[in-house]
Coordinates of C-alpha atoms and ligand atoms in Angstrom, one line a residue:
M24 CA 52.9 -41.1 98.1
D25 CA 54.6 -44.4 98.8
E26 CA 58.3 -44.3 97.9
R27 CA 58.0 -47.3 95.5
W28 CA 55.2 -45.7 93.6
S29 CA 56.8 -42.3 93.3
R30 CA 60.0 -43.9 92.1
R31 CA 58.1 -45.9 89.5
L32 CA 56.2 -42.9 88.2
A33 CA 59.3 -40.7 88.1
A34 CA 61.3 -43.4 86.2
R35 CA 58.6 -43.8 83.6
A36 CA 58.1 -40.1 83.1
E37 CA 61.9 -39.6 82.7
A38 CA 62.2 -42.4 80.2
R39 CA 59.4 -41.0 78.1
R40 CA 60.8 -37.5 78.1
A41 CA 64.3 -38.8 77.3
E42 CA 62.8 -40.4 74.1
G43 CA 61.2 -37.1 73.1
L44 CA 57.8 -38.8 73.5
W45 CA 56.3 -36.7 76.3
R46 CA 52.8 -35.7 75.3
N47 CA 51.2 -32.4 76.0
R48 CA 47.4 -32.0 76.1
P49 CA 46.3 -28.7 74.5
T50 CA 43.3 -27.0 76.1
L51 CA 41.2 -25.3 73.5
A52 CA 39.4 -22.1 74.2
P53 CA 35.9 -21.8 72.7
D54 CA 37.1 -19.2 70.2
A55 CA 40.3 -21.2 69.4
S56 CA 41.7 -19.3 66.5
L57 CA 44.0 -22.0 65.2
R58 CA 42.9 -23.5 61.9
D59 CA 42.3 -27.2 62.6
F60 CA 44.0 -29.8 60.5
A61 CA 44.3 -32.4 63.3
G62 CA 40.7 -33.4 64.1
N63 CA 38.5 -36.0 62.4
D64 CA 35.6 -33.8 61.6
Y65 CA 35.8 -34.6 57.9
L66 CA 32.4 -33.3 56.9
G67 CA 32.4 -30.2 59.2
L68 CA 29.4 -31.6 61.1
A69 CA 30.8 -31.3 64.7
A70 CA 30.0 -27.6 64.9
D71 CA 26.8 -27.7 62.7
P72 CA 24.0 -25.9 64.5
R73 CA 21.5 -28.5 63.4
L74 CA 23.4 -31.2 65.4
A75 CA 23.6 -28.9 68.5
E76 CA 19.9 -28.2 68.2
A77 CA 19.0 -31.9 67.9
Q78 CA 21.2 -32.7 70.9
A79 CA 19.5 -30.0 73.0
E80 CA 16.1 -31.1 71.9
G81 CA 16.9 -34.7 72.6
A82 CA 18.1 -33.7 76.1
R83 CA 14.9 -31.7 76.8
R84 CA 12.7 -34.6 75.7
F85 CA 14.5 -37.6 77.1
G86 CA 16.8 -36.2 79.8
A87 CA 20.5 -35.3 79.8
G88 CA 21.5 -38.8 80.7
A89 CA 20.2 -42.3 79.9
R90 CA 19.9 -43.2 83.6
A91 CA 21.1 -46.8 83.3
S92 CA 22.8 -49.4 81.1
H93 CA 21.0 -50.7 78.0
L94 CA 20.0 -54.0 79.7
V95 CA 18.5 -52.4 82.8
C96 CA 16.4 -49.4 81.7
G97 CA 18.7 -47.1 79.7
H98 CA 17.8 -48.4 76.2
L99 CA 15.5 -45.6 75.0
A100 CA 13.4 -45.5 71.8
I101 CA 15.8 -43.0 70.3
H102 CA 18.7 -45.5 70.7
E103 CA 16.5 -48.1 69.0
T104 CA 15.7 -45.7 66.1
L105 CA 19.4 -44.9 65.7
E106 CA 20.3 -48.6 65.6
H107 CA 17.8 -49.2 62.8
R108 CA 19.2 -46.3 60.8
L109 CA 22.8 -47.5 61.2
A110 CA 21.8 -51.0 60.1
E111 CA 20.0 -49.6 57.1
L112 CA 23.0 -47.3 56.2
T113 CA 25.5 -50.2 56.3
G114 CA 23.2 -52.8 54.7
R115 CA 23.2 -55.2 57.7
P116 CA 20.3 -56.9 59.5
R117 CA 21.1 -55.2 62.8
A118 CA 23.3 -52.7 64.6
L119 CA 24.2 -52.3 68.2
L120 CA 25.2 -48.9 69.8
F121 CA 28.3 -48.6 72.0
S122 CA 29.4 -45.6 74.0
T123 CA 32.7 -45.3 72.1
G124 CA 34.6 -47.0 69.3
Y125 CA 37.2 -48.1 71.8
M126 CA 34.6 -50.0 73.7
A127 CA 32.9 -51.4 70.6
N128 CA 36.2 -53.1 69.6
L129 CA 37.0 -54.2 73.2
G130 CA 33.5 -55.6 73.6
T131 CA 33.3 -57.4 70.2
L132 CA 36.7 -59.1 70.6
Q133 CA 36.1 -60.0 74.2
A134 CA 32.6 -61.5 73.5
L135 CA 33.7 -63.5 70.5
C136 CA 37.2 -64.7 71.3
D137 CA 39.0 -66.6 74.0
R138 CA 42.5 -67.9 74.5
H139 CA 41.9 -70.6 71.9
T140 CA 40.8 -68.1 69.2
P141 CA 43.7 -66.5 67.4
V142 CA 43.0 -62.9 66.1
F143 CA 45.0 -62.0 63.0
Q144 CA 45.6 -58.3 62.9
D145 CA 47.1 -55.9 60.5
R146 CA 50.3 -54.6 62.0
L147 CA 48.9 -51.0 61.8
N148 CA 45.6 -51.7 63.5
H149 CA 44.2 -49.3 66.0
A150 CA 45.2 -49.8 69.6
S151 CA 41.6 -50.7 70.6
L152 CA 41.7 -53.8 68.3
L153 CA 44.9 -55.0 69.9
D154 CA 43.6 -54.2 73.4
G155 CA 40.3 -56.1 72.6
A156 CA 42.2 -59.3 71.9
R157 CA 44.1 -58.8 75.1
L158 CA 40.9 -58.4 77.1
A159 CA 39.7 -61.7 75.5
G160 CA 42.9 -63.4 76.4
A161 CA 43.2 -64.2 72.7
P162 CA 46.6 -64.4 71.0
S163 CA 47.1 -61.7 68.4
R164 CA 49.1 -62.6 65.3
R165 CA 50.2 -59.5 63.4
F166 CA 50.5 -59.7 59.6
H167 CA 52.5 -57.2 57.5
H168 CA 50.5 -54.1 56.6
R169 CA 48.0 -54.8 53.8
D170 CA 49.9 -58.0 53.0
L171 CA 47.4 -60.7 52.0
D172 CA 50.1 -63.3 51.4
D173 CA 51.5 -62.9 54.8
L174 CA 48.0 -63.2 56.3
A175 CA 47.3 -66.4 54.3
R176 CA 50.6 -67.8 55.5
L177 CA 49.7 -67.1 59.1
L178 CA 46.2 -68.5 58.7
A179 CA 47.5 -71.7 57.0
R180 CA 49.8 -72.3 60.0
A181 CA 47.0 -72.0 62.6
P182 CA 45.3 -75.2 63.8
G183 CA 42.3 -75.9 61.7
D184 CA 39.5 -76.7 64.1
A185 CA 39.3 -73.5 66.3
P186 CA 37.3 -70.5 65.0
R187 CA 39.6 -67.7 63.9
L188 CA 39.1 -64.0 63.3
V189 CA 40.8 -61.5 61.1
A190 CA 40.6 -57.8 62.2
S191 CA 41.6 -54.8 60.2
D192 CA 41.1 -51.0 60.2
G193 CA 39.1 -50.0 57.1
V194 CA 41.0 -46.7 56.7
F195 CA 44.3 -46.8 58.7
S196 CA 44.1 -43.9 61.1
M197 CA 47.7 -42.7 61.0
D198 CA 48.4 -43.5 57.3
G199 CA 45.1 -42.8 55.5
D200 CA 45.4 -45.8 53.2
T201 CA 42.6 -48.4 53.0
A202 CA 42.3 -52.1 53.5
D203 CA 41.7 -54.3 50.5
I204 CA 38.3 -55.5 51.7
E205 CA 37.7 -57.8 48.7
G206 CA 41.1 -59.4 49.1
L207 CA 40.7 -59.8 52.9
A208 CA 37.2 -61.3 52.4
G209 CA 38.5 -63.8 49.8
T210 CA 41.4 -64.8 52.1
C211 CA 39.1 -65.2 55.0
R212 CA 36.6 -67.3 53.0
H213 CA 39.4 -69.6 51.8
H214 CA 40.7 -70.1 55.4
G215 CA 37.4 -70.2 57.2
A216 CA 37.9 -67.1 59.2
W217 CA 35.5 -64.3 60.2
L218 CA 36.4 -60.8 59.0
M219 CA 36.0 -57.8 61.3
I220 CA 36.5 -54.3 59.8
D221 CA 36.8 -51.2 61.9
D222 CA 35.6 -48.4 59.6
A223 CA 36.1 -45.5 62.0
H224 CA 37.5 -43.2 59.4
G225 CA 35.6 -44.5 56.3
L226 CA 32.1 -44.1 57.6
G227 CA 30.5 -40.9 56.3
V228 CA 33.4 -40.4 53.9
L229 CA 33.8 -43.4 51.5
G230 CA 31.2 -45.5 49.7
E231 CA 28.4 -44.6 47.4
R232 CA 26.4 -42.9 50.1
G233 CA 29.0 -42.3 52.8
D234 CA 28.3 -45.8 54.0
G235 CA 32.0 -46.4 54.4
C236 CA 34.6 -48.6 52.8
V237 CA 32.5 -51.7 53.6
G238 CA 28.9 -50.5 53.8
R239 CA 26.6 -51.8 51.1
A240 CA 29.4 -52.6 48.7
H241 CA 30.5 -55.6 50.9
G242 CA 27.6 -57.4 52.5
P243 CA 27.7 -59.4 55.7
G244 CA 28.8 -62.5 53.8
D245 CA 32.1 -60.8 53.1
V246 CA 32.4 -58.8 56.3
P247 CA 30.3 -60.4 59.1
I248 CA 31.5 -57.9 61.7
L249 CA 31.5 -54.2 60.9
V250 CA 32.4 -51.5 63.4
G251 CA 31.7 -47.8 62.8
T252 CA 32.3 -44.8 64.9
L253 CA 30.1 -41.7 65.2
G254 CA 32.6 -39.2 66.6
K255 CA 34.5 -38.7 63.4
A256 CA 32.9 -37.8 60.1
L257 CA 29.4 -37.9 61.7
G258 CA 30.5 -35.2 64.2
S259 CA 28.8 -36.6 67.4
A260 CA 30.0 -39.4 69.6
G261 CA 29.6 -43.2 70.1
A262 CA 30.0 -46.2 67.9
F263 CA 28.2 -49.3 66.7
V264 CA 28.7 -52.9 65.6
A265 CA 26.6 -54.0 62.6
G266 CA 26.0 -57.6 61.5
S267 CA 23.7 -60.6 61.8
E268 CA 20.9 -61.0 64.3
T269 CA 23.0 -63.8 65.9
L270 CA 26.1 -61.7 66.2
I271 CA 24.2 -58.7 67.8
E272 CA 22.3 -60.9 70.2
H273 CA 25.6 -62.5 71.2
L274 CA 27.2 -59.1 71.9
I275 CA 24.1 -58.1 74.0
Q276 CA 24.6 -61.2 76.1
F277 CA 28.4 -61.3 76.4
A278 CA 30.1 -58.1 75.6
R279 CA 31.1 -56.7 79.0
P280 CA 31.9 -53.2 77.7
Y281 CA 28.3 -53.1 76.4
V282 CA 26.6 -54.6 79.4
Y283 CA 28.4 -52.8 82.2
T284 CA 28.1 -49.2 81.2
T285 CA 25.5 -46.5 81.1
A286 CA 23.8 -46.0 77.7
Q287 CA 24.9 -43.0 75.7
P288 CA 23.0 -39.8 76.5
P289 CA 19.8 -39.6 74.4
G290 CA 20.8 -36.1 73.1
V291 CA 23.9 -37.6 71.5
A292 CA 21.8 -40.2 69.7
A293 CA 19.5 -37.4 68.5
A294 CA 22.6 -35.5 67.2
T295 CA 23.8 -38.6 65.3
L296 CA 20.3 -38.9 63.7
A297 CA 20.6 -35.3 62.5
A298 CA 24.0 -36.1 61.1
L299 CA 22.7 -39.1 59.2
D300 CA 19.9 -36.9 57.7
I301 CA 22.5 -34.3 56.6
L302 CA 24.8 -37.1 55.2
A303 CA 21.9 -38.3 53.0
A304 CA 20.6 -34.8 52.0
E305 CA 23.9 -33.1 51.3
P306 CA 26.2 -35.3 49.2
E307 CA 27.9 -32.1 48.1
R308 CA 29.8 -32.1 51.5
R309 CA 31.6 -35.3 50.5
A310 CA 32.2 -33.9 47.0
R311 CA 33.8 -30.8 48.5
L312 CA 35.9 -32.9 50.9
F313 CA 37.3 -34.9 47.9
D314 CA 38.0 -31.6 46.1
R315 CA 40.0 -30.4 49.1
I316 CA 42.0 -33.7 49.2
A317 CA 42.8 -33.5 45.5
R318 CA 43.9 -29.9 45.7
F319 CA 46.1 -30.5 48.8
R320 CA 47.8 -33.6 47.2
R321 CA 48.4 -31.8 43.9
E322 CA 50.0 -28.7 45.5
A323 CA 51.9 -30.6 48.3
A324 CA 53.4 -32.8 45.6
T325 CA 54.5 -29.8 43.7
L326 CA 56.3 -28.5 46.8
G327 CA 58.1 -31.8 47.0
L328 CA 56.6 -32.8 50.4
P329 CA 56.9 -36.4 51.5
L330 CA 53.3 -37.4 51.1
A331 CA 51.9 -40.9 51.8
E332 CA 49.8 -43.0 49.4
S333 CA 46.5 -41.9 50.6
T334 CA 43.3 -40.9 48.9
T335 CA 41.4 -40.3 52.1
P336 CA 41.1 -37.1 54.3
I337 CA 44.1 -38.4 56.4
Q338 CA 47.2 -37.0 54.7
P339 CA 50.4 -37.8 56.6
I340 CA 53.7 -36.0 55.9
L341 CA 56.3 -38.6 56.6
L342 CA 59.2 -36.9 58.3
G343 CA 60.8 -39.8 60.3
D344 CA 62.3 -38.5 63.4
N345 CA 60.5 -37.1 66.5
A346 CA 62.5 -33.9 66.7
T347 CA 61.8 -32.9 63.1
V348 CA 58.1 -33.6 63.6
M349 CA 58.0 -31.4 66.7
R350 CA 59.8 -28.6 65.0
W351 CA 57.5 -28.6 61.9
A352 CA 54.4 -28.8 64.2
G353 CA 55.7 -25.9 66.3
R354 CA 56.4 -23.8 63.2
L355 CA 52.9 -24.5 61.9
H356 CA 51.4 -23.6 65.2
E357 CA 53.1 -20.2 65.1
A358 CA 51.4 -19.7 61.7
G359 CA 48.0 -20.5 63.3
L360 CA 47.7 -24.1 62.1
R361 CA 47.1 -27.1 64.2
V362 CA 48.3 -30.5 62.8
G363 CA 48.8 -33.8 64.6
A364 CA 52.4 -34.6 65.6
I365 CA 52.4 -38.4 65.7
R366 CA 55.2 -40.4 67.3
A367 CA 55.8 -43.8 68.8
P368 CA 54.0 -45.7 70.2
T369 CA 51.1 -44.6 68.0
V370 CA 53.3 -45.3 65.0
P371 CA 56.4 -47.5 64.7
R372 CA 59.6 -45.9 65.8
G373 CA 61.4 -43.9 63.1
E374 CA 58.1 -43.3 61.3
A375 CA 57.1 -40.1 63.1
R376 CA 54.9 -37.9 61.0
L377 CA 52.6 -34.9 60.8
R378 CA 49.1 -36.1 60.5
I379 CA 47.1 -33.6 58.5
T380 CA 43.4 -34.1 58.1
L381 CA 41.2 -32.4 55.6
S382 CA 37.6 -31.4 56.0
A383 CA 34.7 -30.1 53.8
A384 CA 34.8 -27.2 56.2
H385 CA 38.2 -26.0 55.0
D386 CA 38.0 -23.1 52.6
D387 CA 40.6 -22.1 50.0
E388 CA 42.2 -19.6 52.4
A389 CA 42.7 -22.3 55.0
L390 CA 44.4 -24.6 52.4
D391 CA 46.5 -21.7 51.2
A392 CA 47.7 -21.1 54.7
L393 CA 48.5 -24.8 55.3
L394 CA 50.5 -25.1 52.1
E395 CA 52.4 -21.9 52.7
G396 CA 53.2 -23.1 56.3
L397 CA 54.4 -26.5 55.0
D398 CA 56.5 -24.8 52.4
A399 CA 58.1 -22.6 55.0
C400 CA 58.9 -25.6 57.2
R401 CA 60.5 -27.4 54.2
R402 CA 62.7 -24.3 53.5
E403 CA 63.5 -23.2 57.0
V404 CA 63.1 -25.9 59.5
T405 CA 64.6 -29.1 58.1
P406 CA 68.3 -29.3 59.2
Ligands
LIG521 C1 39.1 -43.3 66.7 C2 39.2 -44.8 66.4 C3 38.6 -45.7 67.3 C4 38.0 -45.3 68.6 O1 36.8 -44.6 68.5 P1 36.2 -43.7 69.6 O2 34.8 -43.6 69.4 O3 37.0 -42.4 69.5 O4 36.5 -44.4 70.9 C5 38.6 -47.0 67.0 N1 39.2 -47.4 65.8 C6 39.8 -46.6 65.0 C7 40.4 -47.1 63.7 C8 39.8 -45.2 65.3 O5 40.4 -44.4 64.4

């Protein structure tokens, strides 16, 4: 390796280790015996045999791969069917499939914005929203988390003639709290901005029918740009943008992360269709998830654990410093429990936390083990 490159890589690795921020990537064996409280499989669908069967059947019928991008010859009838189902679920005229949520956010912001289009972002927005504005060359203005007054102040200061866009997570991925959709929509209307909500963690969980924190409750007049992901509660992979005919056609024409990539494998689309059928047919899964959340919060509060204000499956334990988070996560790992150990730059410095996620698939024994493990950490591990 060239000397300059090896020096650069070594310096960056050393700085990251010195801050206690080095990340290790666990490799999971198929029979991984740890109980999972770190994933986003909120409805327990990722391992559902019906999704696996639909995926296999989709691959047998249409091929393992889509063969090309959507605009060339990769857009198959099963993608089209899935787009119709997603538009219907979210109450929008149209939906457009993307390969990942990261690409949906990049593509949407890049296609809509340029350096004259300020993007107003909640400070805790997902990295892909920030990166999308960068790809567009658009300036990001960050408003305080869930602070509508701060947003209104920033909007009022922006020049009036250029279009402007407000982007927010629907459910904040590291905090579990939700955006005030109605308040955001009102502020956007007042200041003539378009609102984009990334409902990655709300879709399948929140809303009357699992249609998310936006869904049918807040139509395209309130939220013209809705992003949902399919690899979390829906247990498969991919993402979509839902909105007007004009918006979707614009993305098809101009969103480079849509145009220049191979369409998702048809079996994946088939698995998502199976997941949507289960979402509609088995509302008890969502009821069970909310029962799990209520039990966890009740008993964790009794133990005096530093919970966040969250009513969603994302239940952070706010510990603060990196070393404590790593010690708690290590102790839980020894007890057979996997939780997320979240540090900067994913969250602001000094706000490190365990990210615990609950699922309809967790039985009472799993919750018992988690609460016992956390209680042991509280008693033994804190300095
Ligand atoms: C996970 C996530 C994404 C990215 O979705 P992928 O399909 O995993 O690429 C985007 N936004 C938010 C808020 C997320 O939590």
